[in-house]
C-alpha positions as CSV (number, residue, x, y, z in Angstrom):
1,M,0.0,0.0,0.0
2,H,1.4,3.4,-1.0
3,D,1.1,6.8,0.6
4,T,1.0,9.8,-1.7
5,G,-0.2,12.6,0.6
6,N,3.2,14.2,1.2
7,S,3.6,15.1,-2.5
8,I,0.5,17.4,-2.6
9,N,0.9,21.1,-1.9
10,W,-2.5,22.0,-0.5
11,L,-4.2,25.4,-1.2
12,K,-7.0,26.5,1.1
13,V,-10.1,27.4,-1.0
14,T,-12.5,28.7,1.7
15,D,-11.6,31.3,4.3
16,M,-14.4,30.3,6.7
17,P,-15.3,26.7,7.7
18,L,-18.4,25.1,6.1
19,T,-20.9,23.4,8.4
20,L,-21.3,20.4,6.1
21,G,-19.3,20.8,2.9
22,E,-20.1,18.1,0.3
23,T,-20.3,16.7,-3.2
24,P,-17.5,18.5,-5.1
25,I,-17.9,18.3,-8.9
26,W,-15.6,19.5,-11.7
27,C,-17.1,21.2,-14.7
28,E,-14.7,21.0,-17.7
29,Q,-16.8,23.5,-19.7
30,N,-16.9,26.3,-17.1
31,R,-13.5,25.2,-15.7
32,C,-14.7,25.4,-12.1
33,F,-15.5,23.2,-9.1
34,Y,-19.1,23.2,-7.7
35,F,-19.8,22.1,-4.1
36,V,-22.4,22.7,-1.4
37,D,-22.8,23.4,2.3
38,I,-25.8,21.1,3.0
39,K,-26.9,22.6,6.3
40,E,-26.4,26.3,5.3
41,G,-28.4,26.3,2.1
42,K,-25.4,27.3,0.0
43,A,-23.8,26.2,-3.3
44,Y,-20.4,27.4,-4.5
45,S,-18.4,27.6,-7.6
46,Y,-14.6,27.9,-7.5
47,F,-12.4,28.9,-10.4
48,P,-8.9,27.7,-9.8
49,K,-7.3,29.9,-12.6
50,D,-8.6,33.1,-11.1
51,K,-8.8,31.8,-7.5
52,F,-12.4,33.2,-7.5
53,L,-15.1,31.8,-5.2
54,R,-18.8,32.5,-5.8
55,N,-21.7,31.5,-3.5
56,Y,-25.4,30.9,-4.3
57,S,-28.4,30.7,-2.0
58,V,-30.1,27.4,-2.6
59,P,-33.0,25.5,-1.1
60,K,-32.9,23.8,2.3
61,F,-30.7,20.7,2.6
62,T,-29.4,20.9,-0.9
63,S,-27.0,18.0,-1.0
64,A,-25.5,18.3,-4.5
65,C,-25.0,20.7,-7.3
66,L,-24.7,18.5,-10.4
67,L,-23.9,19.1,-14.0
68,T,-26.5,19.0,-16.8
69,E,-26.6,19.0,-20.6
70,D,-26.7,22.8,-20.3
71,K,-23.4,24.2,-19.1
72,D,-25.3,27.2,-17.5
73,L,-27.7,25.0,-15.5
74,C,-26.8,22.8,-12.5
75,L,-29.2,20.3,-11.0
76,L,-29.8,20.8,-7.2
77,T,-31.0,17.9,-5.0
78,A,-33.0,19.5,-2.2
79,Q,-35.3,18.2,0.5
80,D,-38.5,19.1,-1.3
81,G,-37.5,18.5,-4.9
82,L,-35.1,19.0,-7.7
83,Y,-34.2,22.5,-8.7
84,L,-32.2,24.1,-11.5
85,L,-29.5,26.7,-10.7
86,N,-28.5,29.1,-13.4
87,V,-24.9,29.6,-12.5
88,V,-24.7,32.8,-14.5
89,T,-27.6,34.7,-13.0
90,G,-27.9,32.8,-9.7
91,I,-31.6,32.2,-10.3
92,V,-33.0,29.0,-8.8
93,S,-36.2,27.4,-10.3
94,L,-38.1,24.3,-9.4
95,Y,-37.7,21.3,-11.8
96,C,-39.6,18.6,-10.0
97,S,-41.1,18.3,-6.5
98,Y,-41.1,15.1,-4.3
99,D,-41.8,14.1,-0.7
100,L,-39.0,12.5,1.2
101,K,-41.2,11.8,4.3
102,G,-39.1,14.0,6.6
103,L,-35.8,12.7,5.4
104,R,-33.1,14.7,3.7
105,P,-31.1,14.1,0.5
106,N,-27.5,13.0,0.9
107,E,-25.3,11.5,-1.8
108,A,-26.4,12.2,-5.4
109,Q,-24.7,11.6,-8.7
110,I,-25.4,11.1,-12.4
111,D,-24.8,7.8,-14.1
112,N,-23.1,7.2,-17.5
113,E,-26.5,7.4,-19.3
114,G,-27.4,10.8,-17.7
115,N,-29.7,9.4,-15.1
116,L,-29.9,10.7,-11.5
117,Y,-29.4,8.5,-8.5
118,L,-30.3,10.1,-5.1
119,S,-29.8,8.8,-1.6
120,V,-31.7,10.0,1.5
121,M,-31.1,9.8,5.3
122,D,-32.5,10.9,8.6
123,N,-31.0,14.2,9.7
124,K,-29.9,12.6,12.9
125,A,-28.7,9.4,11.2
126,K,-31.4,7.2,12.6
127,A,-30.5,3.6,12.0
128,G,-32.2,2.1,8.9
129,A,-34.0,5.2,7.9
130,G,-32.1,5.9,4.7
131,A,-32.7,4.7,1.2
132,L,-31.4,4.9,-2.4
133,F,-33.5,6.0,-5.4
134,F,-33.4,6.2,-9.2
135,F,-35.0,9.3,-10.7
136,D,-37.3,8.4,-13.7
137,V,-36.9,11.5,-15.8
138,K,-39.9,10.7,-18.0
139,L,-42.4,10.2,-15.1
140,K,-40.5,12.7,-13.0
141,R,-40.6,10.6,-9.9
142,L,-38.3,8.7,-7.6
143,E,-38.0,4.9,-7.9
144,L,-36.9,3.0,-4.7
145,I,-33.8,0.8,-5.2
146,A,-32.7,0.0,-1.7
147,K,-33.9,0.7,1.9
148,D,-32.9,0.1,5.5
149,I,-29.7,2.0,5.0
150,T,-28.5,4.4,7.7
151,V,-26.1,6.8,5.9
152,P,-25.8,6.1,2.2
153,N,-22.6,7.6,0.7
154,T,-20.7,7.4,-2.5
155,L,-22.2,6.6,-5.9
156,L,-19.9,5.0,-8.5
157,F,-21.0,3.7,-11.9
158,I,-18.7,1.0,-13.2
159,D,-19.5,-1.6,-15.9
160,G,-23.3,-1.4,-15.6
161,A,-23.3,-1.6,-11.8
162,V,-23.8,1.1,-9.1
163,Y,-21.6,0.9,-6.0
164,F,-22.3,2.7,-2.7
165,F,-21.4,2.6,1.0
166,D,-23.6,2.5,4.1
167,S,-21.2,4.6,6.1
168,F,-22.2,3.7,9.6
169,K,-22.0,-0.1,9.3
170,P,-19.7,0.3,7.3
171,C,-20.6,-1.8,4.2
172,F,-20.0,-1.5,0.5
173,Y,-22.8,-2.6,-1.9
174,R,-23.2,-3.4,-5.6
175,Y,-26.5,-2.8,-7.4
176,V,-27.3,-3.8,-11.0
177,R,-30.3,-2.0,-12.4
178,K,-30.8,-4.4,-15.3
179,T,-31.4,-7.3,-13.0
180,G,-32.4,-5.6,-9.8
181,E,-29.7,-7.5,-7.9
182,L,-28.3,-5.9,-4.7
183,S,-25.3,-7.5,-3.0
184,E,-22.7,-6.7,-0.5
185,V,-19.1,-6.4,-1.7
186,Y,-16.5,-7.9,0.7
187,G,-14.0,-5.5,2.1
188,K,-12.1,-4.7,5.3
189,L,-13.4,-1.2,6.1
190,S,-12.6,1.2,9.0
191,G,-13.7,4.6,10.2
192,I,-16.6,6.2,8.4
193,P,-16.3,6.1,4.6
194,D,-18.0,9.2,3.1
195,G,-18.0,10.6,-0.5
196,S,-15.8,9.3,-3.3
197,C,-14.4,10.2,-6.8
198,L,-13.8,7.8,-9.6
199,L,-10.4,7.7,-11.3
200,A,-9.6,7.1,-14.9
201,D,-8.7,3.4,-14.3
202,N,-12.0,2.9,-12.3
203,S,-10.2,2.8,-9.0
204,F,-11.5,5.4,-6.6
205,L,-10.6,7.8,-3.7
206,N,-12.8,7.8,-0.7
207,A,-12.9,10.5,2.0
208,N,-12.9,8.9,5.4
209,W,-14.8,11.2,7.8
210,Q,-13.4,9.5,11.0
211,D,-9.9,8.6,9.9
212,N,-9.0,12.0,8.3
213,C,-7.7,10.6,5.1
214,L,-8.4,9.7,1.5
215,N,-8.4,5.9,0.9
216,H,-7.5,4.6,-2.5
217,F,-9.6,1.5,-3.4
218,V,-9.9,-0.8,-6.3
219,I,-12.8,-3.2,-6.9
220,K,-11.8,-6.7,-7.7
221,E,-13.6,-10.0,-8.2
222,T,-12.6,-10.9,-4.7
223,G,-13.9,-7.7,-3.2
224,L,-12.8,-4.2,-2.3
225,E,-9.1,-3.8,-1.9
226,L,-7.3,-0.8,-0.2
227,I,-4.2,0.1,-2.3
228,G,-3.2,3.5,-0.9
229,S,-4.0,6.3,1.5
230,V,-3.5,10.1,1.5
231,P,-3.4,11.6,5.1
232,L,-5.2,14.9,5.4
233,S,-4.8,17.9,7.8
234,L,-8.5,18.3,7.5
235,R,-10.8,16.9,10.2
236,Q,-14.0,15.3,8.9
237,P,-13.2,15.2,5.2
238,S,-16.5,14.5,3.4
239,S,-15.8,14.0,-0.3
240,A,-13.3,14.5,-3.2
241,A,-13.2,15.4,-6.8
242,L,-10.5,15.5,-9.5
243,G,-10.5,18.4,-12.0
244,G,-8.4,20.8,-13.9
245,E,-7.2,20.6,-17.5
246,D,-5.5,17.2,-16.9
247,F,-8.0,16.0,-14.3
248,N,-5.2,15.8,-11.7
249,V,-6.2,18.6,-9.3
250,L,-7.6,17.1,-6.2
251,F,-10.4,19.0,-4.4
252,I,-11.5,18.1,-0.9
253,T,-14.6,19.2,1.1
254,S,-15.0,18.8,4.8
255,A,-17.3,19.6,7.7
256,S,-17.2,21.4,11.1
257,D,-20.6,20.0,12.0
258,G,-20.8,18.4,15.4
259,L,-17.4,19.6,16.6
260,K,-17.5,21.7,19.8
261,E,-14.1,23.3,19.0
262,P,-13.4,22.9,15.2
263,M,-9.7,22.2,14.8
264,G,-7.4,20.9,12.1
265,Q,-9.0,22.9,9.3
266,A,-12.4,21.2,9.8
267,G,-14.9,22.6,7.4
268,M,-12.4,24.0,5.0
269,C,-12.0,23.0,1.3
270,L,-8.5,22.2,0.1
271,M,-7.1,21.8,-3.4
272,G,-3.8,20.6,-4.9
273,A,-2.1,19.0,-7.9
274,S,-1.8,15.3,-7.4
275,S,-0.5,12.2,-9.2
276,F,-4.0,10.9,-9.6
277,K,-5.9,11.0,-12.9
278,G,-9.7,11.6,-12.8
279,K,-12.3,11.6,-15.5
280,K,-15.2,13.8,-16.7
281,F,-18.2,14.0,-14.4
282,N,-21.5,12.8,-16.0
283,R,-24.2,15.3,-17.0
284,F,-27.9,15.0,-16.2
285,S,-30.0,14.4,-19.3
286,F,-33.4,16.1,-19.5
287,G,-34.6,13.3,-21.7
288,E,-35.9,15.5,-24.4
289,K,-33.8,14.2,-27.3
C-alpha cells in the first residue's frame, strides 16, 4: 500500500469553515468546481485559474450541485424536490417536487447514461431510515432501489453496476439496475467512509470522515481492496473530486458539523495538484432528445 499525501501542496479554497461541505464536482466546460454546504443552504463555484469563489443561495438541505446538458444550469438535489440553478444569473427554479417523508437528501450523482441516483437519510442518522432512489426523468418521480440504509454515501458507476457505502456499518454494496440485484461487496473497512471520486482506471478515492484521510480503493472480483492512503490535515473530510485541464487537481470538502471546537481545518476546502488522474463528471439528461 502506498502513501501519496506528502507530494500534494494544498491550497485553502475557503476562508471560513463550512458546516457540512459536500459533493465537489468539476465542470470542464466552465472550468470550475461546484460544491455545497448542505446545512447552510449554499452552493459554491470555485475557479482555480482566477482563485475566485462565488456563492449561491439554494433550497434547504441541498446535498449536491450536479452538471446538466446545459453548461449554465446545475441540478440541485434539495429536501422538497429537484431545482435548476442558473450559474450565470444565480436564479433557482423548481424542476420537480417530491416528498422525502421527513428525510433529507445525501449522496447524489449522475450515471453514465445521464440518469440521477439520489440517496436519503435521517438528519440525525437514525438507523435504517435511509434509502437509495433512481429518478425516472420521463415520469418525474423517484423509484426505490434500496432501503434500510443508515447513511448512504458514494455513488460509483462501473461496468453497468452502481456501488455505494452504508457509512455507519460500514458496508459496500453493488446494485445492477438491469437485474435488480443488490449484493454486499466484501472489504475490510474502517472509520466512516463518506464521498468518493472515480479515477480514470476505475479505482476510486474515498474520503474517510473519521480517519481523516483519503483511501484509494480498487474493486476486484474478490472484493474491495485498499491500495493506498492520503493523510489529510482536515478533520471530517467529506468528499473529493479531480479536475483541472489534466483532471489531476484534487479538491477536498470537509465539515465542522458536530465539533464543539473545530480544529485541524475542519470545514475547509483544500485543493492541490496530485499524481491521480480523474475523468469527466457525467451530466444529467433532461430526456428531451
